[in-house]
XYZ file of C-alpha atoms in Angstrom:
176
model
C 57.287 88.247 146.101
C 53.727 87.062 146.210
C 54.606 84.006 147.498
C 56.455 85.714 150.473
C 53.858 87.878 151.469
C 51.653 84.932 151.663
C 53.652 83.347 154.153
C 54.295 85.999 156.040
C 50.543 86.182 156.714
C 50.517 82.826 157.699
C 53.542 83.267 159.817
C 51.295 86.279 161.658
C 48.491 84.441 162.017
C 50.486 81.195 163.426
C 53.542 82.769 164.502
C 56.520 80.070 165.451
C 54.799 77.705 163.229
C 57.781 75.043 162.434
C 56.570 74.294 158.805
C 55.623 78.177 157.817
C 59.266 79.606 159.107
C 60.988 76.303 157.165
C 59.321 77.638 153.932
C 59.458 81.201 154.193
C 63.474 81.141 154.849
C 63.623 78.822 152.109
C 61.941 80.911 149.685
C 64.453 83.903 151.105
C 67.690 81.911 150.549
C 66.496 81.120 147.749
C 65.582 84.359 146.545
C 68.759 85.612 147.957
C 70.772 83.084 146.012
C 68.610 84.457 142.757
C 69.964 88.257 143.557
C 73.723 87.336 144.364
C 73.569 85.262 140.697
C 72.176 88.490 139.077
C 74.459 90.627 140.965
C 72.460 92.623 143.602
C 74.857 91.848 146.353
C 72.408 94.021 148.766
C 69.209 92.897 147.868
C 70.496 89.229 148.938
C 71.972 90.795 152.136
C 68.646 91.924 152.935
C 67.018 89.123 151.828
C 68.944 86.886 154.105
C 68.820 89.094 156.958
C 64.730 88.654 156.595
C 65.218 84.903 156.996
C 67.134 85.821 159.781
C 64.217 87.737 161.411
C 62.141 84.952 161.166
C 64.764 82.082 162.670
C 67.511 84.108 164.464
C 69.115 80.481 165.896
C 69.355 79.080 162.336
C 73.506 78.953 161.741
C 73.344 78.477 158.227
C 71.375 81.471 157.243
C 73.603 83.138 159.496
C 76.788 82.004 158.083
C 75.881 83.046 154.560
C 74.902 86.822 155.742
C 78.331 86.920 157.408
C 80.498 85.864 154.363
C 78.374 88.811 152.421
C 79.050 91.456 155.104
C 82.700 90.665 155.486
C 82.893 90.414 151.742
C 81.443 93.712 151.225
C 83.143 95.126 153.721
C 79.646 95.814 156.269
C 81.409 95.793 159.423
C 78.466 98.283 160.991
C 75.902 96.107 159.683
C 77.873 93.018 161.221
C 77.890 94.616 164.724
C 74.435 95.192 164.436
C 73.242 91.444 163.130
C 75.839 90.096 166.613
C 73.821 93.090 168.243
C 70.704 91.105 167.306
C 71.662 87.666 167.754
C 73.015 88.780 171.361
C 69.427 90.584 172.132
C 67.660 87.205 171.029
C 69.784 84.942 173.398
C 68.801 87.203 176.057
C 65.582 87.549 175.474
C 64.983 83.577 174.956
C 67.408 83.067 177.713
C 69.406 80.460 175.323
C 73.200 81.670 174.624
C 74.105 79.054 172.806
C 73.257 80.659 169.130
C 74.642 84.004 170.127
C 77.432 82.314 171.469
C 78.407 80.192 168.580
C 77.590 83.290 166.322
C 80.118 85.526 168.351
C 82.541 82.845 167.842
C 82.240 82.577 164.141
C 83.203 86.731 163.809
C 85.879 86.060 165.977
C 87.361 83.592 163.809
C 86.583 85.330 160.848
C 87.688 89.116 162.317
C 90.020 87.832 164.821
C 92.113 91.781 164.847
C 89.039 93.279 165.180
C 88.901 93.846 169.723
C 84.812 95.525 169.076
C 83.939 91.697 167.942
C 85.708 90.173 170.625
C 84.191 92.222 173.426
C 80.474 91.307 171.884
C 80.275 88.057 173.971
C 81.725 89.008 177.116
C 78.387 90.789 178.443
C 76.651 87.625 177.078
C 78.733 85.391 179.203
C 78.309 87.447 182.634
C 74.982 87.623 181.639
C 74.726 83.431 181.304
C 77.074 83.016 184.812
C 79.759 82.223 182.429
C 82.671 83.951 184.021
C 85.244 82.132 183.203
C 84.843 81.938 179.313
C 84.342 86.037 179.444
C 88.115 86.466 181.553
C 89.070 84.351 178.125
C 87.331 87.127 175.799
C 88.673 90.068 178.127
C 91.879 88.640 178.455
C 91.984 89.041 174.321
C 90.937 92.012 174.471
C 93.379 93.250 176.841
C 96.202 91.898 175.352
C 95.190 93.273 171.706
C 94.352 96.753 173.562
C 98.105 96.795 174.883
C 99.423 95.325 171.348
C 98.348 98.345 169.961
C 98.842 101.177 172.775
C 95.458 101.484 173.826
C 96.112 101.513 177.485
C 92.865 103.366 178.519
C 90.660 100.914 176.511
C 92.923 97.607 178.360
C 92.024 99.738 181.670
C 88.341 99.890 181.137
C 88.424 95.827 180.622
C 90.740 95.057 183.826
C 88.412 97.123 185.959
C 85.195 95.107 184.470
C 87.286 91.477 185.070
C 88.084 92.471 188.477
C 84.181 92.755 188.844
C 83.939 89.480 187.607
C 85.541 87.778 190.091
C 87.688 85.121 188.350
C 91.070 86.537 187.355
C 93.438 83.667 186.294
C 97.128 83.709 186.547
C 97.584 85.298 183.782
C 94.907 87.802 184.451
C 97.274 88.960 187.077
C 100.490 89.093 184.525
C 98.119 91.003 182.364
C 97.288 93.101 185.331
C 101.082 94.505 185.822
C 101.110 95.904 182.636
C 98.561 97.757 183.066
């Protein structure tokens, strides 16, 4: 702990400094891996979300504190972390983390339509049209899999927005 809050001073005082953020995060996974050893499944969830804080592009961290929240079952607190990793792609105007980190739910929670819809704003945002049709063209066809005509509605009227529907956009289209 004392260690910690020492480098988390330094990391205020020299904020973005490579070697400071390498050894805090350590110290967290480590620390995290400690907790899940002893048990405290939640401690290392928070513990790995701090490291996240600190380097929101770095995959590993990231791909540990996604095994734990699909493991425990943290769906809300998944949706927030993608919230995150979205807002930071944004803000840094760099979607390849968010992108990859989308991804990685989607392949992990591929039934789950909220995940899938997380990058499509991303990819409008980035000019990536194309790849969001993809993600809404999921979505659409899960929405109809499963009667939810209203929710497959909302989703044609945004790709029509877009400006790229595909050919089978337009089969979509007709059933809807």
């Amino acid at each position: 702990a004392k260690a910690i809050k020492a480098y988390q001073r330094a990391l205020l005082l020299k904020p973005g400094e490579i070697l400071i953020t390498d050894k805090i995060t350590k110290i967290y996974r480590e620390a995290s891996q400690e907790e899940l050893a002893n048990g405290n499944v939640a401690q290392a969830i928070q513990l790995l979300e701090g490291a996240l804080r600190i380097r929101p592009g770095d995959h590993e961290i990231f791909t540990q504190l996604l095994a734990l929240l699909i493991k425990e079952k943290k769906l809300k607190e998944l949706s927030e972390l993608c919230d995150g990793i979205v807002a930071y792609a944004r803000k840094t105007r760099c979607a390849e983390v968010a992108i990859k980190a989308c991804q990685q739910v989607i392949r992990e929670l591929p039934w789950n339509a909220a995940f899938r819809k997380k990058p499509i704003n991303l990819y409008l945002d980035f000019d990536m049209n194309e790849e969001a049709v993809v993600e809404m063209e999921g979505c659409i066809e899960q929405y109809l899999a499963r009667g939810q005509v209203a929710k497959a509605e909302e989703l044609v009227e945004k790709m029509r927005r877009s400006g790229v529907p595909t050919s089978h956009t337009r089969s979509l289209l007709k059933h809807v």
